[in-house]
XYZ file of C-alpha atoms in Angstrom:
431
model
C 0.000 0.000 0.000
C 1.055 3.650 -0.845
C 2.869 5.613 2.259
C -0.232 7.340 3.721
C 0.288 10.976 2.928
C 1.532 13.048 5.870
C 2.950 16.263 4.211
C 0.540 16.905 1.382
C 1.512 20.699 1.452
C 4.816 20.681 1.016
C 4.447 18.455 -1.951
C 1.787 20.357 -3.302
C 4.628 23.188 -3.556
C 6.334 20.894 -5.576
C 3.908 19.975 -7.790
C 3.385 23.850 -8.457
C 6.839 24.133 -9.065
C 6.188 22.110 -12.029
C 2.714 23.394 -12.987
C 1.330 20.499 -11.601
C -1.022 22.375 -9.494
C -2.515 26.000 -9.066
C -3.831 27.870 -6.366
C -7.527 27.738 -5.063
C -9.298 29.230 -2.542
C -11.389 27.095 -0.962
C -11.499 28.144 2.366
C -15.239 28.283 3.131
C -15.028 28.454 6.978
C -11.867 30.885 6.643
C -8.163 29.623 6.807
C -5.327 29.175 4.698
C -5.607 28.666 1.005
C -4.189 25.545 -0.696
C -3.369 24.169 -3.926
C -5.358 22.141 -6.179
C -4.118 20.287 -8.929
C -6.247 21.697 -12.508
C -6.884 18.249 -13.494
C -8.518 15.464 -11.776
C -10.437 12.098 -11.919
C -12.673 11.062 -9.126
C -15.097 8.313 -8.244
C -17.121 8.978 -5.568
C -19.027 6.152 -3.769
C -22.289 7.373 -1.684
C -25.769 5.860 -1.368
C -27.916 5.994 -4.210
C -30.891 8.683 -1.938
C -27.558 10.854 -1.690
C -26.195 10.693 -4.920
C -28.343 13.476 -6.435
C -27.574 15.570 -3.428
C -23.626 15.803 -4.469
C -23.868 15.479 -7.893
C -25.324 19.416 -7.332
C -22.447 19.976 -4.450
C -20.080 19.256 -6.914
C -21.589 22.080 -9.320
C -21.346 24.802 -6.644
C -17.833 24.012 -5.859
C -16.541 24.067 -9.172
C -18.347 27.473 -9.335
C -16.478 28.649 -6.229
C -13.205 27.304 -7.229
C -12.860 27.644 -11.168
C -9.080 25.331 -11.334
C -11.404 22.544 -10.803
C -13.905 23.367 -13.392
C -12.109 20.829 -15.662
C -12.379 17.885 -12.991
C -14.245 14.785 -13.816
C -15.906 13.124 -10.955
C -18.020 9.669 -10.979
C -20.968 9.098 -8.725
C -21.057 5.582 -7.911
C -24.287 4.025 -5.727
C -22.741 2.152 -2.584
C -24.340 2.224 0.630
C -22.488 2.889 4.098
C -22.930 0.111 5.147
C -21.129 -1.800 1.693
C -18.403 0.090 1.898
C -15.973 -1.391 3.708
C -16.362 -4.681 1.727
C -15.393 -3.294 -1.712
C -12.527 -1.845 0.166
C -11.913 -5.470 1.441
C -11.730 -6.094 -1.874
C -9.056 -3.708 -3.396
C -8.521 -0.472 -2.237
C -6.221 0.425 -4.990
C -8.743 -0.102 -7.324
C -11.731 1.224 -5.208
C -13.140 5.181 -5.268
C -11.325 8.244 -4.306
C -13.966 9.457 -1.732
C -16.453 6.665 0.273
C -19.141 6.885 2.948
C -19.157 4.636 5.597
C -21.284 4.284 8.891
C -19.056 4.490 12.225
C -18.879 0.589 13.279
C -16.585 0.194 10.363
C -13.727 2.646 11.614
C -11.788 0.385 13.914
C -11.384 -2.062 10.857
C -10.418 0.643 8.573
C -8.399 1.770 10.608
C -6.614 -1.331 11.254
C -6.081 -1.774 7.553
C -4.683 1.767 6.899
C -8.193 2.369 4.297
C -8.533 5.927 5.754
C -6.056 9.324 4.419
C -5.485 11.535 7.814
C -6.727 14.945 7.140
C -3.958 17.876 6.835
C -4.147 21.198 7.033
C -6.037 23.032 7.123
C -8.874 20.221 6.130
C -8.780 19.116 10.238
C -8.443 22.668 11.890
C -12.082 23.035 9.857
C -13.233 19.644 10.978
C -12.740 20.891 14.857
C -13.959 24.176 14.596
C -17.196 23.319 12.678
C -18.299 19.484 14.142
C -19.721 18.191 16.884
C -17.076 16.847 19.266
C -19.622 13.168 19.631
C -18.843 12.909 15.600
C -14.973 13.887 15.579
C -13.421 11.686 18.671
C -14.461 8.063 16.855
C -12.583 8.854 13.821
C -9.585 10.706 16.088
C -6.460 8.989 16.652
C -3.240 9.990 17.787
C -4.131 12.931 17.480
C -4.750 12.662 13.470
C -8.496 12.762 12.334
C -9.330 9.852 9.646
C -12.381 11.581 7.839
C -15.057 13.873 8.035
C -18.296 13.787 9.817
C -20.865 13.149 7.646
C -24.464 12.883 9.356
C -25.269 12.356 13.281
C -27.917 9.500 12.383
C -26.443 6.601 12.717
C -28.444 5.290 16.010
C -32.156 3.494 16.375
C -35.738 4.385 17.132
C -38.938 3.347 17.341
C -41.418 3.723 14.256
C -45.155 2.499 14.644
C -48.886 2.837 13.486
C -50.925 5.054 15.393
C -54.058 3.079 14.970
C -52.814 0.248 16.714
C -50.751 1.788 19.631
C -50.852 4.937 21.154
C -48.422 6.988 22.983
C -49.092 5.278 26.489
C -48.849 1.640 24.675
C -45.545 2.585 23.478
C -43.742 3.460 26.556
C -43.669 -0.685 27.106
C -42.191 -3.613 25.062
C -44.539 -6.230 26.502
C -47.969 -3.892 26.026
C -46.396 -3.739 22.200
C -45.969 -6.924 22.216
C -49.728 -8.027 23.503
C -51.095 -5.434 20.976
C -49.471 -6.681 18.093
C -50.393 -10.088 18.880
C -54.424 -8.621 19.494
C -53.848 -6.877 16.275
C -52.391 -10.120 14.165
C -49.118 -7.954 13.142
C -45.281 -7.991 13.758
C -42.869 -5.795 15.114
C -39.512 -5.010 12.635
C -36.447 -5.711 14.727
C -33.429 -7.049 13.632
C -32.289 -9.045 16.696
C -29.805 -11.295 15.095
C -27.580 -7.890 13.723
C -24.861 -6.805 16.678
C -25.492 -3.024 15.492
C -29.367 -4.146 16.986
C -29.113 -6.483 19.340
C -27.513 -5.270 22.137
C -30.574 -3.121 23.125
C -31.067 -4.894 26.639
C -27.532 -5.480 27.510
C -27.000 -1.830 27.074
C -30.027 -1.108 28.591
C -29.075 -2.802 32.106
C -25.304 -0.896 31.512
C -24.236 -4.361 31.128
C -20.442 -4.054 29.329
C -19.837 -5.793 26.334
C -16.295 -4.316 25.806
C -18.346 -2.383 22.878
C -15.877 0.078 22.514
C -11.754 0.480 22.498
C -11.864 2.198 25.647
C -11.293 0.457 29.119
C -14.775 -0.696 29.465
C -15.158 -4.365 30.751
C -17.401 -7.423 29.225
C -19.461 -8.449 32.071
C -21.927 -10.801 30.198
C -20.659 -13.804 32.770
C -22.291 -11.838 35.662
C -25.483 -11.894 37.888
C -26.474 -8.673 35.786
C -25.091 -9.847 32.605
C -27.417 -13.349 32.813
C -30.279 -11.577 33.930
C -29.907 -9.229 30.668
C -29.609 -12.675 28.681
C -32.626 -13.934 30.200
C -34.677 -10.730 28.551
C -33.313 -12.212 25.255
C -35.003 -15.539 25.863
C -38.122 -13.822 27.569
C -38.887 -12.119 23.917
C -37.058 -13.797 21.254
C -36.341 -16.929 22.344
C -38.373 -20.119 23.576
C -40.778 -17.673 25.442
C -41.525 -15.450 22.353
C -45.072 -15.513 20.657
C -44.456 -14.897 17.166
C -44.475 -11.028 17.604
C -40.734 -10.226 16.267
C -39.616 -10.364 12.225
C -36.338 -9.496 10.683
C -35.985 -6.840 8.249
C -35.267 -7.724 5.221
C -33.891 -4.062 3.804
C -34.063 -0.200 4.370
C -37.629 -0.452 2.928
C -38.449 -3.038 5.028
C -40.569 -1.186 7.046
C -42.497 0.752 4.621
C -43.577 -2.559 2.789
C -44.636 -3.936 5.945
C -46.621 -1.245 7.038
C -48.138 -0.917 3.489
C -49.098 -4.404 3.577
C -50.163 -4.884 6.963
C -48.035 -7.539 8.287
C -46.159 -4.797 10.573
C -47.567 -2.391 13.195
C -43.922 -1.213 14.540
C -40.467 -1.810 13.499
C -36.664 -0.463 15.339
C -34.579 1.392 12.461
C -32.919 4.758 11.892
C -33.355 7.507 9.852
C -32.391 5.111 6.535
C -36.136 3.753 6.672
C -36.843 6.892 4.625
C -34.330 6.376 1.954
C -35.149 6.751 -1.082
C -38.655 8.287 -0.065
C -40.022 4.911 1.336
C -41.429 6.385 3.654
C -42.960 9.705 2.156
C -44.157 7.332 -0.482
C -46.067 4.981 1.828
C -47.908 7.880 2.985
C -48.819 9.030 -0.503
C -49.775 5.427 -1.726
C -51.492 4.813 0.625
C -53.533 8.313 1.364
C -52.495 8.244 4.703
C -52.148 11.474 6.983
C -48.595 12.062 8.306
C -50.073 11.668 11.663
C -50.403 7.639 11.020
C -47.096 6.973 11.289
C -45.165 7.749 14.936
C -41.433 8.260 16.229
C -40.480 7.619 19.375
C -37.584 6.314 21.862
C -37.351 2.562 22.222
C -39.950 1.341 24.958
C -38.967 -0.016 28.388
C -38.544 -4.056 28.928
C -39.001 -6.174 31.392
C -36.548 -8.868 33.090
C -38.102 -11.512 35.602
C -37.148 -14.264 37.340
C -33.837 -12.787 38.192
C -33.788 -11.848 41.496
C -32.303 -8.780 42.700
C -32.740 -7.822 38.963
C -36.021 -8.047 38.405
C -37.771 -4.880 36.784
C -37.974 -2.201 34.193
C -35.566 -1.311 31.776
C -34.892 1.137 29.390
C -34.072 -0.446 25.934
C -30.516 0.838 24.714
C -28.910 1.528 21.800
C -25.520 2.446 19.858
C -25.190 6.156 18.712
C -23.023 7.126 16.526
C -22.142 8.923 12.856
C -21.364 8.470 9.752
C -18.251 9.463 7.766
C -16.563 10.668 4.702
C -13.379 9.255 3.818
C -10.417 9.498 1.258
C -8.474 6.589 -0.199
C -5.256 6.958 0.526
C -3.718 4.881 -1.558
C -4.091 7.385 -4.657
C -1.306 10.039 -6.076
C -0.728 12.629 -4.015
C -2.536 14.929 -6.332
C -5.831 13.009 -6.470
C -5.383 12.983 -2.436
C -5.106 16.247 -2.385
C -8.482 16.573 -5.123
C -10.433 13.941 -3.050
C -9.697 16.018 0.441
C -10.984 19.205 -0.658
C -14.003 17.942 -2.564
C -14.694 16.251 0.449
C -14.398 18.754 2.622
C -16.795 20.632 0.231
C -19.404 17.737 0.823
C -19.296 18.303 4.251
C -19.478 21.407 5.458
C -22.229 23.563 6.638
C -24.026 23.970 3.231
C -22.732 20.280 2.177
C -24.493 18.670 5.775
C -27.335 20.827 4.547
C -28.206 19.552 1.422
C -27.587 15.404 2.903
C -30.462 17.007 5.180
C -32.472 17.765 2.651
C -31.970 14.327 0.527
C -31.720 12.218 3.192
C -33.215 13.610 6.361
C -30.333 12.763 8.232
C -29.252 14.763 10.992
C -26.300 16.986 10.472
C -23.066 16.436 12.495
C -22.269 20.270 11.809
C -22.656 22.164 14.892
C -24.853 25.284 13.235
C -26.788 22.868 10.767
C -27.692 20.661 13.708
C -29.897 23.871 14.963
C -31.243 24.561 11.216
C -35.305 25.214 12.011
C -35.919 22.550 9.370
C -33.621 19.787 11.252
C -34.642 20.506 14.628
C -38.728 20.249 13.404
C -38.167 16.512 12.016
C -39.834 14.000 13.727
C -37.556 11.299 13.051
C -34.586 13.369 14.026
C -36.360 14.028 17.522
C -37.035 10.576 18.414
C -33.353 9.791 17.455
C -32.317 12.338 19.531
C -34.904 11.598 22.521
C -33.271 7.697 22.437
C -30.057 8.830 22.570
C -30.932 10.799 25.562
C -32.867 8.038 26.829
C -30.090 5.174 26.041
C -27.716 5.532 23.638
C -24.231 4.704 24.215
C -21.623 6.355 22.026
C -20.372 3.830 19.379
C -17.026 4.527 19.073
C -13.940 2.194 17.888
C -15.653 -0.948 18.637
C -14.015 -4.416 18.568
C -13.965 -6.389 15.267
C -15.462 -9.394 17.390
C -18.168 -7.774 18.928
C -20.002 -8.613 15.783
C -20.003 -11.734 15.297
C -19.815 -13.257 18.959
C -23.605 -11.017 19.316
C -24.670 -12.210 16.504
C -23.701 -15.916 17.285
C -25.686 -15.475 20.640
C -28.803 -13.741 19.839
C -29.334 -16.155 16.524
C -29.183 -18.873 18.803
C -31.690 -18.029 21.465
C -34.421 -17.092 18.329
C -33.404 -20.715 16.686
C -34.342 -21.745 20.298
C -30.385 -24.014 20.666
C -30.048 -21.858 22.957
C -32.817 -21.985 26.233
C -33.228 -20.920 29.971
C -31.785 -24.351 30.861
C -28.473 -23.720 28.795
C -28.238 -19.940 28.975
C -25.401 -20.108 31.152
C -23.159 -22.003 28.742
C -23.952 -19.461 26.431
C -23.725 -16.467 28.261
C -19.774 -17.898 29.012
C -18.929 -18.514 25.205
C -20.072 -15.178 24.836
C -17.827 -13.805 27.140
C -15.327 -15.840 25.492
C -15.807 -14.341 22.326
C -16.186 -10.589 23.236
C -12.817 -10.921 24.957
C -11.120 -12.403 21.868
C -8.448 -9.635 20.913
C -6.769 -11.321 17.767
């Protein structure tokens, strides 16, 4: 892999030396001007619901910086979420500038995917996001991308007709109603970015993160949490809990009636899905709700026994820059980026994707602040969301492993010790 560029700069100076680059101002939020190279080819990979939305960023800052008005840049559909596989893949052969959602960073990290920002790319970073957004993709005092959008935690979505705001304060009520009702309830147990909801929600530790705190699954607390898996997923479940099956998963399932509820972010509305549900199906606005995650219940546990708020990860997403590119396409891919995510950039994502903004004076834009989804993001990170920072590459798959096992039902009251302790096992797994 190319030396990750440290000096960009200085070489830039070079480069100008030669007529290799010219100057540019591009200093939206004030600072130093830099030099940007007067030719450039870029792919850009971003989800398809975005793609429109910086296809038109890219106009404006070609306007506002004419050297690049000869640039050709490629929009590319990839998801956040697919990113870090095509990297997997070949990251010489992969796009200048990705998005990808925050669980990915420790592994990018790990495999040197992400260009450090230089000056004066991470002075603007500090000064303009929210500090929750820049310390997960901070290390060593080097910052590995830009924020992108502050949306990348859980909520609660239902139908007003069948619950109301009182029914949705509870997991079991939900439950009972959906089973009155003959519907489902969207939750994607068997996903470790989902399914730690009532280990987090007991401030059980599953060494989620890279800081010093503990897994204590193997505990009084930590079996008692397990127990609330089994309790509504498990052998003790009714029916009442499906997968999701995609983004859109929730707005087909409303649509068609199987579903009265679901636990997603802001992404269910990708694409329109949900807007479009509404229209389709003539419903008022008011027919769909947002909310924090309900309370659950544990029993049979003792000294535990009782009320719980569900949990949840918080976290962002990023922008990032392939660093194994020529120093001059670096150099391209960090200010276009840069571009994509400032004020205006965060902005227009708003507008496309109704994701919340990670940009401190966006974030209090009249429009963000008044959607609904945003504010029952927000309210369940206030209620229980725990900051998803660099978290563990087998955190994944040792969740995963557990939760898929209670719902296939291997995995029971009777045994839910043994697997409670290969849990442990596996969250504490460092190689």
């Amino acid at each position: 892999m190319k030396k990750l560029l440290a000096t960009m700069l200085a070489s830039a100076m070079a480069f100008s030396a030669v007529g290799g680059l010219v100057a540019c101002r591009n200093d939206d939020e004030g600072g130093n001007t830099i030099e940007l190279p007067s030719q450039a080819e870029l792919v850009v990979w971003c989800s398809d619901g975005a793609k429109s939305c910086y296809e038109g960023l890219l106009q404006t800052f070609k306007k506002e910086n004419p050297v690049a008005k000869d640039w050709s840049v490629t929009f590319e559909g990839k998801g956040e979420g697919d990113t870090l596989a095509a990297l997997q893949t070949d990251i010489t052969t992969a796009a200048d500038i990705f998005f990808f959602a925050s669980d990915h960073i420790n592994t990018m990290m790990e495999n040197e995917f992400l260009q450090p920002l230089i000056a004066p790319f991470d002075a603007r970073v500090k000064s303009r996001d929210s500090e929750g957004a820049i310390d997960p993709i901070t290390k060593d005092g080097s910052i590995y991308g830009y924020p992108n959008v502050n949306s990348n935690g859980y909520f609660l979505i239902y139908d007003t007709e069948v619950f109301s705001e009182e029914d949705i304060k509870s997991l079991d009520t939900m439950v009972t109603k959906a089973k009155a009702a003959n519907k489902k309830i969207l939750y994607d147990y068997g996903t470790g970015f989902y399914a730690p909801t009532f280990f987090f929600g007991m401030d059980v530790g599953l060494g989620d993160t890279s800081s010093d705190y503990k897994v204590e699954v193997n505990t009084p607390k930590g079996i008692a949490a397990s127990s609330a898996y089994v309790k509504y997923f498990g052998e003790g479940k009714d029916g009442s809990f499906v997968m999701g099956t995609g983004n859109n998963s929730i707005a087909v399932g409303l649509g068609s009636g199987e579903l009265c509820a679901g636990v997603m972010g802001t992404w269910v509305n990708e694409n329109g899905y949900m807007d479009k549900l509404l229209e389709e199906k003539g419903w008022p606005e008011s027919r769909i709700g947002y909310a924090k995650l309900p309370t659950f219940t544990v029993e049979g546990q003792g000294e535990f026994d009782g009320t719980y708020q569900m949990g949840s990860f918080m976290g962002a997403k990023y922008c990032g820059v392939n660093p194994t590119k020529s120093e001059s396409t670096i150099l391209a891919s960090l200010a276009l980026a840069d571009w994509f995510n400032n004020e205006a950039g965060q902005i227009a994502r708003f507008n496309a994707t109704q994701e919340a903004p990670t940009n401190k004076n966006a974030a209090n834009n009249e429009n963000v602040k008044a959607n609904k989804m945003l504010a029952a993001l927000a309210a369940q990170n206030d209620a229980g969301g725990r900051a998803q920072l660099i978290t563990p590459p087998q955190f994944w798959d040792s969740l995963e492993t557990f939760t898929k096992a209670i719902y296939a039902k291997t995995t029971t009251m009777a045994n839910l010790s043994t697997a409670v302790q290969k849990l442990d096992a596996g969250l504490k797994k460092t190689e």
